Short mmCIF file of C-alpha atoms and ligand atoms in Angstrom, two decimals:
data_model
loop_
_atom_site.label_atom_id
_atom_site.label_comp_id
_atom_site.label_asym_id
_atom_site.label_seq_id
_atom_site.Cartn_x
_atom_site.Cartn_y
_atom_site.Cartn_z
CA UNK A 1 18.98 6.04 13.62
CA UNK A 2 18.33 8.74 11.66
CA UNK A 3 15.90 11.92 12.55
CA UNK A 4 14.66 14.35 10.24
CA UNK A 5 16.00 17.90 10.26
CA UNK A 6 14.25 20.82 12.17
CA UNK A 7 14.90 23.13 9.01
CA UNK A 8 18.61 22.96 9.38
CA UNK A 9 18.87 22.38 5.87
CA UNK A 10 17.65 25.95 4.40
CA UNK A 11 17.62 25.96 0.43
CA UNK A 12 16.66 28.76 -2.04
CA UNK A 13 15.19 26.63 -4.54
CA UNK A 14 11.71 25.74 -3.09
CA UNK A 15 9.58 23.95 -5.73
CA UNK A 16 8.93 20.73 -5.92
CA UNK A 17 7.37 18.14 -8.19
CA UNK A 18 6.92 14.81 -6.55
CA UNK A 19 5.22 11.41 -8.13
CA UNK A 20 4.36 8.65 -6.44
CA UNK A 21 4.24 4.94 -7.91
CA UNK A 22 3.18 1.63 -6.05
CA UNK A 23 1.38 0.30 -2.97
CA UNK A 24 0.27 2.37 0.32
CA UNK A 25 3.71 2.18 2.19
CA UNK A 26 5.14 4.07 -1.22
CA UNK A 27 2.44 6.93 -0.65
CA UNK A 28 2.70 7.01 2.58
CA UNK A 29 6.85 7.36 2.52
CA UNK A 30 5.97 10.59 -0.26
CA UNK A 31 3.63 11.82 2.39
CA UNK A 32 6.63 11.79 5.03
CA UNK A 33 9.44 13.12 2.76
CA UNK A 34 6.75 15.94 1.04
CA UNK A 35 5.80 16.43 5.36
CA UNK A 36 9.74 17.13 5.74
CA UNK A 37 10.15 19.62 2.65
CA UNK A 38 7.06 21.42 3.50
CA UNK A 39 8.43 22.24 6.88
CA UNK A 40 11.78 23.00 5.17
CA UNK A 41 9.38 25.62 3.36
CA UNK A 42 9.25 24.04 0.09
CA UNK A 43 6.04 24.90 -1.96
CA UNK A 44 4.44 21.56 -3.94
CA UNK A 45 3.89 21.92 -7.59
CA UNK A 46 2.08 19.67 -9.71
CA UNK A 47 3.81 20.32 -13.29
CA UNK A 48 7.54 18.86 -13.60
CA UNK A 49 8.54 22.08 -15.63
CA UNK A 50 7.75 24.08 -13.04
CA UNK A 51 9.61 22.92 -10.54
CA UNK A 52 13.48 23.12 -8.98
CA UNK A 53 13.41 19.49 -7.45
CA UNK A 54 11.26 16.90 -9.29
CA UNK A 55 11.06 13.55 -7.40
CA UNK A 56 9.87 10.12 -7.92
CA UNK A 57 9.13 7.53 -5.25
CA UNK A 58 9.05 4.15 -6.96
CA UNK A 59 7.85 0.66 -7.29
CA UNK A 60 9.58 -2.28 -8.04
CA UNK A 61 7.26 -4.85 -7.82
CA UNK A 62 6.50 -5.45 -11.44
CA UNK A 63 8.41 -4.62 -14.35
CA UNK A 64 5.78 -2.66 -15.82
CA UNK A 65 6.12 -0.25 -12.80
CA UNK A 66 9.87 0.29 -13.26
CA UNK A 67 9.30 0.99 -17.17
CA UNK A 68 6.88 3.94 -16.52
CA UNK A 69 9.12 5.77 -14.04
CA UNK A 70 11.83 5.03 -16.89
CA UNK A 71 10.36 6.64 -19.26
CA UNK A 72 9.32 9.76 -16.90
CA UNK A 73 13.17 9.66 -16.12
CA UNK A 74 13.83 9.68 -20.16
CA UNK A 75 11.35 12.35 -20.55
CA UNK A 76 12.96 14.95 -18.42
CA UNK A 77 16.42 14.62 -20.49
CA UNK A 78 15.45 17.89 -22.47
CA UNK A 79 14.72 19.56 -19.80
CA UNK A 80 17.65 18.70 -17.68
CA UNK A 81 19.69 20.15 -20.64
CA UNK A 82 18.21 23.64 -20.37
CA UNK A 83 18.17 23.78 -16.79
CA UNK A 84 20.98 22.03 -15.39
CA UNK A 85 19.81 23.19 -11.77
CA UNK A 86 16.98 21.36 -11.50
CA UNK A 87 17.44 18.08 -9.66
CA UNK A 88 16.43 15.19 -10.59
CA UNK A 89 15.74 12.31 -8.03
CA UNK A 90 14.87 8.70 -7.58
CA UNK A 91 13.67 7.58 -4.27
CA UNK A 92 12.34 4.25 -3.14
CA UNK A 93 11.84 0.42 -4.14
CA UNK A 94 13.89 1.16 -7.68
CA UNK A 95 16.23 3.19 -5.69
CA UNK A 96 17.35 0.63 -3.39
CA UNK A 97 16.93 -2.48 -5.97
CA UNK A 98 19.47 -0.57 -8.92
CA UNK A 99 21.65 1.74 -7.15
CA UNK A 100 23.93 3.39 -9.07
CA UNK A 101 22.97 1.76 -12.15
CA UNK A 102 20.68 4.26 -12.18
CA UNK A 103 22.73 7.19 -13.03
CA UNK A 104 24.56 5.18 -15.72
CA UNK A 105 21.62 4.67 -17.60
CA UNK A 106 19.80 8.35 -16.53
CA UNK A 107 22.65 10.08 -16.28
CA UNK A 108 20.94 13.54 -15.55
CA UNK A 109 19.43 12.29 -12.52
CA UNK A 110 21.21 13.45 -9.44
CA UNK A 111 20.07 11.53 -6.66
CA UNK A 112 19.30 7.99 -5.54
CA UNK A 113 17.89 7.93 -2.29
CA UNK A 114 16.71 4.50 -1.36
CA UNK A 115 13.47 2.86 1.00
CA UNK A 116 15.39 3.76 4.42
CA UNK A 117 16.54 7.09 3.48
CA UNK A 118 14.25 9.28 2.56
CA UNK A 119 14.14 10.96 6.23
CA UNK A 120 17.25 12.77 4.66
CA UNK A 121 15.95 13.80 1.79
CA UNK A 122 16.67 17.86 2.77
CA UNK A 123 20.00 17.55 3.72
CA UNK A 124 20.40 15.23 0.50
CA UNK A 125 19.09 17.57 -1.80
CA UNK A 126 21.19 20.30 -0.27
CA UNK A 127 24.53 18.37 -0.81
CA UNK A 128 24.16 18.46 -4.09
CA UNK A 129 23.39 21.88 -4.40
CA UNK A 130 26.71 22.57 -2.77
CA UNK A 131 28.88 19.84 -4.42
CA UNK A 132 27.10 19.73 -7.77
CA UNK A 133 27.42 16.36 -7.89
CA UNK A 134 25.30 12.81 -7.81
CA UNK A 135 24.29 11.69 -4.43
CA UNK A 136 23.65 7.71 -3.69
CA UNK A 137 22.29 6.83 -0.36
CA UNK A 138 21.19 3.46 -0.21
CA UNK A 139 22.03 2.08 3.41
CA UNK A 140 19.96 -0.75 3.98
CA UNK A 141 20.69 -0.90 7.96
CA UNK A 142 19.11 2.67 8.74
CA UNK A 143 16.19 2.74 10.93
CA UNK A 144 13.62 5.70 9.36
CA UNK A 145 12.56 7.86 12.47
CA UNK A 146 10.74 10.67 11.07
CA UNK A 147 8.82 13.24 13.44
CA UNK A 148 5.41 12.99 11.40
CA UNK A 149 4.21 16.81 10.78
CA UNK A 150 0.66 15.52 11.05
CA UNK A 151 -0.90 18.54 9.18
CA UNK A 152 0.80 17.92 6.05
CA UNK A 153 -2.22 14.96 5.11
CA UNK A 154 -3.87 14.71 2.04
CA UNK A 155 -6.59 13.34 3.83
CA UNK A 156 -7.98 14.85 6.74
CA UNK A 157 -10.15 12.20 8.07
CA UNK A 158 -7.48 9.02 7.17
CA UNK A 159 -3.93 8.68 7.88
CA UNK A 160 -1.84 5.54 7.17
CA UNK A 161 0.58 4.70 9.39
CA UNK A 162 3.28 2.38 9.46
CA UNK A 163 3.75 0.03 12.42
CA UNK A 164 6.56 -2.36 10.60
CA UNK A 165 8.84 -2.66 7.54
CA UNK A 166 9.96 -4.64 5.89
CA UNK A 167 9.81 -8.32 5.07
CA UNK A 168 11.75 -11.64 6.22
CA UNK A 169 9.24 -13.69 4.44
CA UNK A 170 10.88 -14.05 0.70
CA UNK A 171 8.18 -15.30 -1.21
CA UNK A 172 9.69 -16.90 -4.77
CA UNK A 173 8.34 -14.32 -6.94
CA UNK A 174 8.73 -11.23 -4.18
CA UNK A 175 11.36 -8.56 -4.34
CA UNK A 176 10.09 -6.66 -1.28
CA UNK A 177 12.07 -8.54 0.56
CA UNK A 178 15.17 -7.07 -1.22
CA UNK A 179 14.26 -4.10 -1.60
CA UNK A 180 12.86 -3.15 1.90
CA UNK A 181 14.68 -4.83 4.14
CA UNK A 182 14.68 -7.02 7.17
CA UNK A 183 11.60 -6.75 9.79
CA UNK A 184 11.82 -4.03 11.98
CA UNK A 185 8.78 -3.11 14.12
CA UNK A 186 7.79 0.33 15.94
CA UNK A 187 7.20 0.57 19.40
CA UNK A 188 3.43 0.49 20.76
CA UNK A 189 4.17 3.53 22.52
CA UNK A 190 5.69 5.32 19.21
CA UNK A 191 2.20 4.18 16.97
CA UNK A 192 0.49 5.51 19.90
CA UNK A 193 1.66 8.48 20.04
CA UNK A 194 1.51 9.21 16.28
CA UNK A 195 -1.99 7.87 16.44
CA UNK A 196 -2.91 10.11 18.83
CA UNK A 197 -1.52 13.32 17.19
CA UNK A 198 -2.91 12.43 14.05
CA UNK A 199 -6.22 12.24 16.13
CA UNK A 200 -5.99 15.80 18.29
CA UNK A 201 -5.29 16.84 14.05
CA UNK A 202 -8.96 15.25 13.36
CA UNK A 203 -7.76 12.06 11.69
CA UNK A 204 -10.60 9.59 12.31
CA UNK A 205 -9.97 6.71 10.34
CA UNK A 206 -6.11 5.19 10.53
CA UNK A 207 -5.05 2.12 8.42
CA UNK A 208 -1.83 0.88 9.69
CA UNK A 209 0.83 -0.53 7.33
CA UNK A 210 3.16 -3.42 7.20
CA UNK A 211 4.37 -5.56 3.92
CA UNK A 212 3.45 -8.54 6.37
CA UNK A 213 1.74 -7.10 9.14
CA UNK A 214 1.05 -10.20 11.00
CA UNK A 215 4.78 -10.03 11.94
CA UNK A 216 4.31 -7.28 13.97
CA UNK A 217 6.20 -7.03 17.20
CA UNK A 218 8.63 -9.50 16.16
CA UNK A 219 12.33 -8.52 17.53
CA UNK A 220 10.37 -6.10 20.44
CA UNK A 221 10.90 -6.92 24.25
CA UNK A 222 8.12 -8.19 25.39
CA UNK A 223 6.74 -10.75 22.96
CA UNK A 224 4.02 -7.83 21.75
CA UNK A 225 1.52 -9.02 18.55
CA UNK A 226 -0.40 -6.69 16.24
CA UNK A 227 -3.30 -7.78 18.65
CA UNK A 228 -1.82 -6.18 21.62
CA UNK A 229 -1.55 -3.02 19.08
CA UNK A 230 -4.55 -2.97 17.78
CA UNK A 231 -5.92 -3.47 21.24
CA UNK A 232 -3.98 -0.15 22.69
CA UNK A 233 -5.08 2.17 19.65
CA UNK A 234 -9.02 0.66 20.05
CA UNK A 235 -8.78 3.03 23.28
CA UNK A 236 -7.56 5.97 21.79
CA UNK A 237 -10.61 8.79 22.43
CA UNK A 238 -11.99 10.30 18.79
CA UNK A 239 -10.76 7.65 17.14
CA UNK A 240 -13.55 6.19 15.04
CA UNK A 241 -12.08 3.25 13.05
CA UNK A 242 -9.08 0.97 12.70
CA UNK A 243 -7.90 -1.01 9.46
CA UNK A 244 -4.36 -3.12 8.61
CA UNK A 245 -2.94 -4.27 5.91
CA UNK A 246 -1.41 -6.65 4.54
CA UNK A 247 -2.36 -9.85 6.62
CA UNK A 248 0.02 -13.10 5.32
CA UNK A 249 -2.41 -16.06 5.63
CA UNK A 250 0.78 -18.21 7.05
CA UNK A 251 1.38 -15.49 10.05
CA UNK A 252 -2.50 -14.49 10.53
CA UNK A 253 -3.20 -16.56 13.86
CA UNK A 254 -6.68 -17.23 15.10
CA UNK A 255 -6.09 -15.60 18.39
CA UNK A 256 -5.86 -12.25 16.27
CA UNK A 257 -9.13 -12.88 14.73
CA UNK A 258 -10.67 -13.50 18.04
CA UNK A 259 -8.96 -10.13 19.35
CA UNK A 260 -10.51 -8.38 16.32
CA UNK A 261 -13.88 -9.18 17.42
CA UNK A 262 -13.86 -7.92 20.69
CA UNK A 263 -12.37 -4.52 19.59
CA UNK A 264 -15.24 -2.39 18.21
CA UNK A 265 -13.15 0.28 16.24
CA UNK A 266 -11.40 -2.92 14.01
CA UNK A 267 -13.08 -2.78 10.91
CA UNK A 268 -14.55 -6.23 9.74
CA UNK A 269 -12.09 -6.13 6.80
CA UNK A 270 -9.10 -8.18 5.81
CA UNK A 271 -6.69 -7.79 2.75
CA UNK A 272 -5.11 -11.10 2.88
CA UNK A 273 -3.50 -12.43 -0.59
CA UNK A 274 -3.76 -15.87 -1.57
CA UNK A 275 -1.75 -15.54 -4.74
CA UNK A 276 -3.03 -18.63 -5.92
CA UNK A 277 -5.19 -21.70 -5.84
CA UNK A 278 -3.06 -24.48 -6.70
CA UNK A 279 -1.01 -26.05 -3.55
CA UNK A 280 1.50 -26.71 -6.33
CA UNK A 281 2.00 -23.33 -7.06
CA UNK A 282 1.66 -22.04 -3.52
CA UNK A 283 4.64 -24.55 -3.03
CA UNK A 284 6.80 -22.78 -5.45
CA UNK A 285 5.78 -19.28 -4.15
CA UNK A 286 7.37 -19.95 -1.59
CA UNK A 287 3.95 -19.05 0.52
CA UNK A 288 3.80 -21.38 3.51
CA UNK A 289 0.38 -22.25 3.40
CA UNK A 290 -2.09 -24.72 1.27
CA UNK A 291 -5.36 -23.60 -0.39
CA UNK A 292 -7.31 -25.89 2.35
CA UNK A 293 -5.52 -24.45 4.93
CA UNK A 294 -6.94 -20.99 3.28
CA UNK A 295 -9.90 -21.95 3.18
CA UNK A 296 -10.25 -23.21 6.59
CA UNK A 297 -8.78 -19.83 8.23
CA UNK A 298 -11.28 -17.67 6.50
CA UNK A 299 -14.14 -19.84 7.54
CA UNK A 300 -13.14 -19.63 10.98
CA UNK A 301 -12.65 -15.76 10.50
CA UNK A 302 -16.39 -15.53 8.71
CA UNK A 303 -17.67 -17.61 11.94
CA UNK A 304 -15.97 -15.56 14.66
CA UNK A 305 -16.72 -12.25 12.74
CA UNK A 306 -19.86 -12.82 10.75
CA UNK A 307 -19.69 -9.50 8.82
CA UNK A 308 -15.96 -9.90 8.24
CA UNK A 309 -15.21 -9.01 4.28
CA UNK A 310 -11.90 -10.44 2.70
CA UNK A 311 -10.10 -9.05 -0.41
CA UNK A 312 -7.04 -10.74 -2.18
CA UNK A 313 -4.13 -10.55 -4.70
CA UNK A 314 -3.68 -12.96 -7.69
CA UNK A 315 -0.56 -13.50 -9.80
CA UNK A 316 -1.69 -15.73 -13.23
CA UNK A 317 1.10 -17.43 -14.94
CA UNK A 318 3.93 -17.91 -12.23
CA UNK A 319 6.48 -20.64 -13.87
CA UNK A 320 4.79 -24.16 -14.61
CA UNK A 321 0.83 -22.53 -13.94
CA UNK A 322 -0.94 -25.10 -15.80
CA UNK A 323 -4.44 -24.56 -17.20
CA UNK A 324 -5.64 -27.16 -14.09
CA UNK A 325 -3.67 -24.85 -11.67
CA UNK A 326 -5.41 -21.51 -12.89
CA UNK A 327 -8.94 -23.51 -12.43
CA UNK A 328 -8.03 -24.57 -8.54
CA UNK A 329 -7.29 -20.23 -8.36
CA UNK A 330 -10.80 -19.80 -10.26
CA UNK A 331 -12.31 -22.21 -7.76
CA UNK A 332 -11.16 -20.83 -4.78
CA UNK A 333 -12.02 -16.94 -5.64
CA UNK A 334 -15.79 -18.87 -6.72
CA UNK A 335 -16.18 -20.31 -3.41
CA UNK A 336 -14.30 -17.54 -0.47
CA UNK A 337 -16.31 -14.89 -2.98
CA UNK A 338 -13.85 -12.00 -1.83
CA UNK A 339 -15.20 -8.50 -1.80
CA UNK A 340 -12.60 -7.19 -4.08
CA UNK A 341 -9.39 -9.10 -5.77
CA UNK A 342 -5.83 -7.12 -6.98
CA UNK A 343 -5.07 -9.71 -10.16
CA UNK A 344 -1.69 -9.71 -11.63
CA UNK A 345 0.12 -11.01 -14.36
CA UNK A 346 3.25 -12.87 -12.86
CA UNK A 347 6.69 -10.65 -13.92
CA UNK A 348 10.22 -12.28 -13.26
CA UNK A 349 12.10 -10.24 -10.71
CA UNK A 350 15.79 -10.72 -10.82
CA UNK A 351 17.68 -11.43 -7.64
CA UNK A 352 14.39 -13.58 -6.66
CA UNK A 353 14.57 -17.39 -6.23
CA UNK A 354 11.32 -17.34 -9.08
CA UNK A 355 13.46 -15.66 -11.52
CA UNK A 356 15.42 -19.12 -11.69
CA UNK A 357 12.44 -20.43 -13.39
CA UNK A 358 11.50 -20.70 -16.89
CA UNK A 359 8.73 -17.91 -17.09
CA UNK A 360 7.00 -20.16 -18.98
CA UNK A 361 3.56 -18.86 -19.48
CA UNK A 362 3.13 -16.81 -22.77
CA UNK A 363 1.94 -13.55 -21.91
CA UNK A 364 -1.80 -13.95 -23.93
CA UNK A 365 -2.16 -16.80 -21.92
CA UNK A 366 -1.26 -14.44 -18.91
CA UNK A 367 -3.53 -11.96 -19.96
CA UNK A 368 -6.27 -14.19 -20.97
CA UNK A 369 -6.29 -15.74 -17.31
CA UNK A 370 -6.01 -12.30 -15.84
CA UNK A 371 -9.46 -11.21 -17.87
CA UNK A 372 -10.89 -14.01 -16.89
CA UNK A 373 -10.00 -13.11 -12.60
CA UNK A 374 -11.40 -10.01 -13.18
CA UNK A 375 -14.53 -11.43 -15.11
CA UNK A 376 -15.25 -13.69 -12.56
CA UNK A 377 -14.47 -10.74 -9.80
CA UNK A 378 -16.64 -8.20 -10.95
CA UNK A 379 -19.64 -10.71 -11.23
CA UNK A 380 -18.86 -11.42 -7.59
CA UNK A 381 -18.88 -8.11 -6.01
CA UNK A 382 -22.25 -7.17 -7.99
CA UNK A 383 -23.62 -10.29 -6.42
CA UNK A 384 -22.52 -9.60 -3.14
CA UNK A 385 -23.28 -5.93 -3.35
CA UNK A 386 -27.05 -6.75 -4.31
CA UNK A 387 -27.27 -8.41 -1.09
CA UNK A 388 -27.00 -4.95 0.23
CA UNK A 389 -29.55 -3.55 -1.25
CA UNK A 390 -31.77 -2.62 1.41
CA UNK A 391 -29.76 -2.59 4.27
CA UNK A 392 -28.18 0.25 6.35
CA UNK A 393 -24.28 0.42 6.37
CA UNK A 394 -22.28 2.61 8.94
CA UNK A 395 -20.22 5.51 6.43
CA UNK A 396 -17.59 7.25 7.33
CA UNK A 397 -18.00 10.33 5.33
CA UNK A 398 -15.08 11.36 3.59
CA UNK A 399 -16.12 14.68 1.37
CA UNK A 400 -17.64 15.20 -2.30
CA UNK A 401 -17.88 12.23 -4.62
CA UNK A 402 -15.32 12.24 -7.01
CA UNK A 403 -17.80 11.46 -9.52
CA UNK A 404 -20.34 13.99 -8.65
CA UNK A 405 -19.53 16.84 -6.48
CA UNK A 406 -23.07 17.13 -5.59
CA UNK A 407 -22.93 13.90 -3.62
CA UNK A 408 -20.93 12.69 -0.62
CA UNK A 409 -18.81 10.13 -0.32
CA UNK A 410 -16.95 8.07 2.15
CA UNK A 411 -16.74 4.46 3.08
CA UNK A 412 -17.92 1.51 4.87
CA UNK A 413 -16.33 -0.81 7.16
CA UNK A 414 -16.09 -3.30 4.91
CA UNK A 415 -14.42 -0.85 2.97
CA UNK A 416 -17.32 0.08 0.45
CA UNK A 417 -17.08 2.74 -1.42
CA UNK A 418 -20.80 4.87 -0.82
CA UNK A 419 -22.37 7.74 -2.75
CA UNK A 420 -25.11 9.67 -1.14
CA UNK A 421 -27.14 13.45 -1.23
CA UNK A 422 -26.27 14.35 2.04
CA UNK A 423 -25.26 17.58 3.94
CA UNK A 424 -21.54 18.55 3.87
CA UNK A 425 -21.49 18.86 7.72
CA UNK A 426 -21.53 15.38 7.74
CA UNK A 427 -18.09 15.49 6.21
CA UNK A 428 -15.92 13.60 8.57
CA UNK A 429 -18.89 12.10 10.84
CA UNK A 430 -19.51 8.18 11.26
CA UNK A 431 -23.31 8.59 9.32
CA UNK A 432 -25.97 5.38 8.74
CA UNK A 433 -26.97 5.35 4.96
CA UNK A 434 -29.83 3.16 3.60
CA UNK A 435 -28.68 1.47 0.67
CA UNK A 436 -31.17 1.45 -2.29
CA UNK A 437 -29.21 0.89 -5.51
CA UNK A 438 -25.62 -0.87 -6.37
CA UNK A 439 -22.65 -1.18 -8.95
CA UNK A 440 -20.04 -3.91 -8.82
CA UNK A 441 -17.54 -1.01 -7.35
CA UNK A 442 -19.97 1.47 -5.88
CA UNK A 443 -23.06 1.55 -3.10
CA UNK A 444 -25.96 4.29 -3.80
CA UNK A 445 -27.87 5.19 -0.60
CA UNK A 446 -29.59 7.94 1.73
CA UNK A 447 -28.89 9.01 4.96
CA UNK A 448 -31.64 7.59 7.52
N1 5AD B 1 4.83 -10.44 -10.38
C1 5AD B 1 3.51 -10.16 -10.33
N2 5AD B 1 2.89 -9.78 -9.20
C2 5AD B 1 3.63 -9.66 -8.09
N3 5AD B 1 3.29 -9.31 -6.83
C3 5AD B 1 4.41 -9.33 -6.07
N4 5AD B 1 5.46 -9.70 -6.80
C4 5AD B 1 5.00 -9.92 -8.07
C5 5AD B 1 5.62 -10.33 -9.28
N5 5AD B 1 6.91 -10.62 -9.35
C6 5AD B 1 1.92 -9.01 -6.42
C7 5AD B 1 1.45 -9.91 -5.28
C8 5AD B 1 1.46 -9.01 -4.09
C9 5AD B 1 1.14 -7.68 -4.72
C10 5AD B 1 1.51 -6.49 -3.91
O1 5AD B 1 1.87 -7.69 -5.92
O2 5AD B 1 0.14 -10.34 -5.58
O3 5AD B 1 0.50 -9.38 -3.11
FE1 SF4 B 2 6.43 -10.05 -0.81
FE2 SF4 B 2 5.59 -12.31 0.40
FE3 SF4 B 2 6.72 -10.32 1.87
FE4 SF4 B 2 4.27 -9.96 0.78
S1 SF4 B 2 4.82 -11.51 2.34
S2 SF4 B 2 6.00 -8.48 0.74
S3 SF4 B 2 4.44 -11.10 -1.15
S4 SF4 B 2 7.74 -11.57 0.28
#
């Protein structure tokens, strides 16, 4: 196991430059590793030139995502060349999946720090200040214990926290799996604990984290579920409200969804991915599931929790999507009528059982069918906004809009975005706000 350092690991050089990439587990690892060089007293800068360590935490999830931090990499050649001392790191998802391939083609990068050791990262950065040399640490078996410095949030009302990592799920197309690991679950009492420090902190809102979140508590004594979790944190004091994410339709059991409803701090919001529409292509995902059986679990959800939003992920043009497939996926988002979809064009991962497949789709057909999602997406969530209109919504009021600091804004528990005049006391208060005017993205309302 490893634990983070108690500033053991002094260093003169205390500026540092750190970019994120990717999903929520990806921010929420550069919130833990940023967490464990503030304490080391490291000062956050947000120009690259300006700093002494500049970091990336990466994605590897799409190719695209892997070409960007590339050509950040690429970008900082010059400036490796005038100051050699600077070091250069990649941490993360890219980290783990290419290894020391890494430095062969970036050779000014100095360290490769991978998904499992980033709790490290001081006494990393440290070695090669003394040894002036590359470090690699990509050991897969580590299990990432890091004391959370709960004041180092970039949100003060939110905190994400992760309750499992990992995934042993392998869908065709999916390089988490390789890239993050096997399964391994935290203890209640851990989550609790963090939960409840994050709380005494002011942290109101938590959304806990897990590439397949259903899984959780697999591998603990006990036989504990993510509804035994959930139902532990609903009695934390000054707590206000509790999300997850990601839910895997294959591992989301009814029993959770009844647990949900009888836990008033659960928020009546699910991101569960259906990747597709076609029970052909579901097959060759790899997902476990068909679109009936989809269907049928998010009725039931819908009936036990009335108010109970769903969002998804697509991927258009996995191997052999015909044009009949892509109109079962445009049939199912046309009937669930999620509140918000993630659409993707499919990209061939190598290592993954999908990259043995033709990638057959040309990419204007890809992008034409990922318009289209997003088309038919944003009519939705207009639609379903309107309905709104009207109606008063519980916010959780998060600070000044981003779009005009004159407003407030904060969110729903379905996870709507609301703008509002309101007083800035409010900030950080569970408010109700009459909604009177909508966007496909945005609710415009008044405090009652
Ligand atoms: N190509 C395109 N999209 C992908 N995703 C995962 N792997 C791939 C891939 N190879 C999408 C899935 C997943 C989301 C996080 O990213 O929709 O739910
Ligand atoms: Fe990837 Fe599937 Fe695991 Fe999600 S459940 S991380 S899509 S392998």
């Amino acid at each position: 196991m490893i634990h983070s350092s108690n500033s053991m690991y002094k260093d003169q050089h205390k500026t540092v430059f750190f970019e994120t990439f990717g999903c929520q587990m990806n921010k929420l690892d550069a919130e833990l590793s940023l967490g464990l060089l503030l304490e080391e007293g490291y000062q956050i800068v947000d120009k690259a030139d300006e700093a002494d360590v500049i970091l990336f935490n990466t994605c590897s999830v799409r190719q695209h995502a892997e070409d960007k931090v590339y050509s950040h990499l690429g970008a900082l050649k010059t400036l490796k060349k005038k100051h050699p001392e600077v070091i250069v790191g990649v941490l993360g998802c890219m980290a783990q999946k290419d290894g020391k391939a890494i430095f062969k083609r970036m050779p000014h990068v100095d360290l490769v720090c991978g998904t499992r050791m980033f709790a490290r990262l001081p006494e990393l950065i440290l070695n090669i200040r003394n040894r002036g040399s590359h470090v690699l640490a990509v050991d897969e078996d580590q299990i990432i214990h890091v004391k959370r410095a709960v004041s180092h949030r970039p949100n003060f009302y939110q905190a994400f926290v992760t309750v499992i990592r990992g995934c042993d799920n392998f869908c065709s197309y999916c390089i988490v799996p390789h890239v993050r690991g096997r399964e391994i679950s935290r203890t209640i009492s851990d989550i609790k604990e963090e939960v409840e420090a994050l709380v005494a902190n002011g942290c109101k809102e938590v959304t806990l984290l897990g590439q397949n979140i259903n899984s959780y508590g697999k591998g603990l004594p006990g036989g504990v579920t993510l509804g035994d979790l959930l139902s532990e944190l609903n009695d934390i004091d000054g707590l206000g409200r509790i999300r997850f994410v990601t839910s895997h339709p294959a591992d989301m059991s009814r029993d959770l969804i009844r647990t949900i409803s009888r836990l008033g701090k659960v928020c009546e919001y699910l991101h569960m991915p259906a990747q597709s529409g076609s029970d052909q292509i579901l097959k060759r995902m790899r997902r476990g599931y068909t679109a009936g059986y989809y269907r049928d679990l998010i009725s039931y959800a819908r009936e036990v929790i009335p108010h109970m939003m769903v969002a998804s992920d697509f991927i258009v043009g996995f191997p052999g999507e015909t044009d009949e497939d892509f109109q079962e996926t445009v049939r199912l988002m046309e009937e669930i009528r999620f509140q918000n979809c993630f659409i993707f064009k499919y990209s061939p991962r190598t290592g993954t059982k999908a990259a043995e497949l033709e990638d057959d789709v040309a990419d204007e057909v890809k992008r034409a069918r990922n318009m289209r999602l997003l088309e038919l997406q944003k009519g939705i969530s207009l639609a379903e906004n309107k309905k709104l209109i009207g109606r008063v919504v519980q916010v959780l009021v998060e600070g000044a809009s981003k779009s005009d600091s004159n407003k407030l804004s904060g969110r729903t528990r379905q996870n709507h975005i609301v703008v509002f005049n309101g007083s800035r006391e409010s900030t950080g208060k569970l408010i109700d706000v009459l909604i009177h005017e909508v966007t496909d993205l945005t609710l415009y309302g008044t405090p009652t």
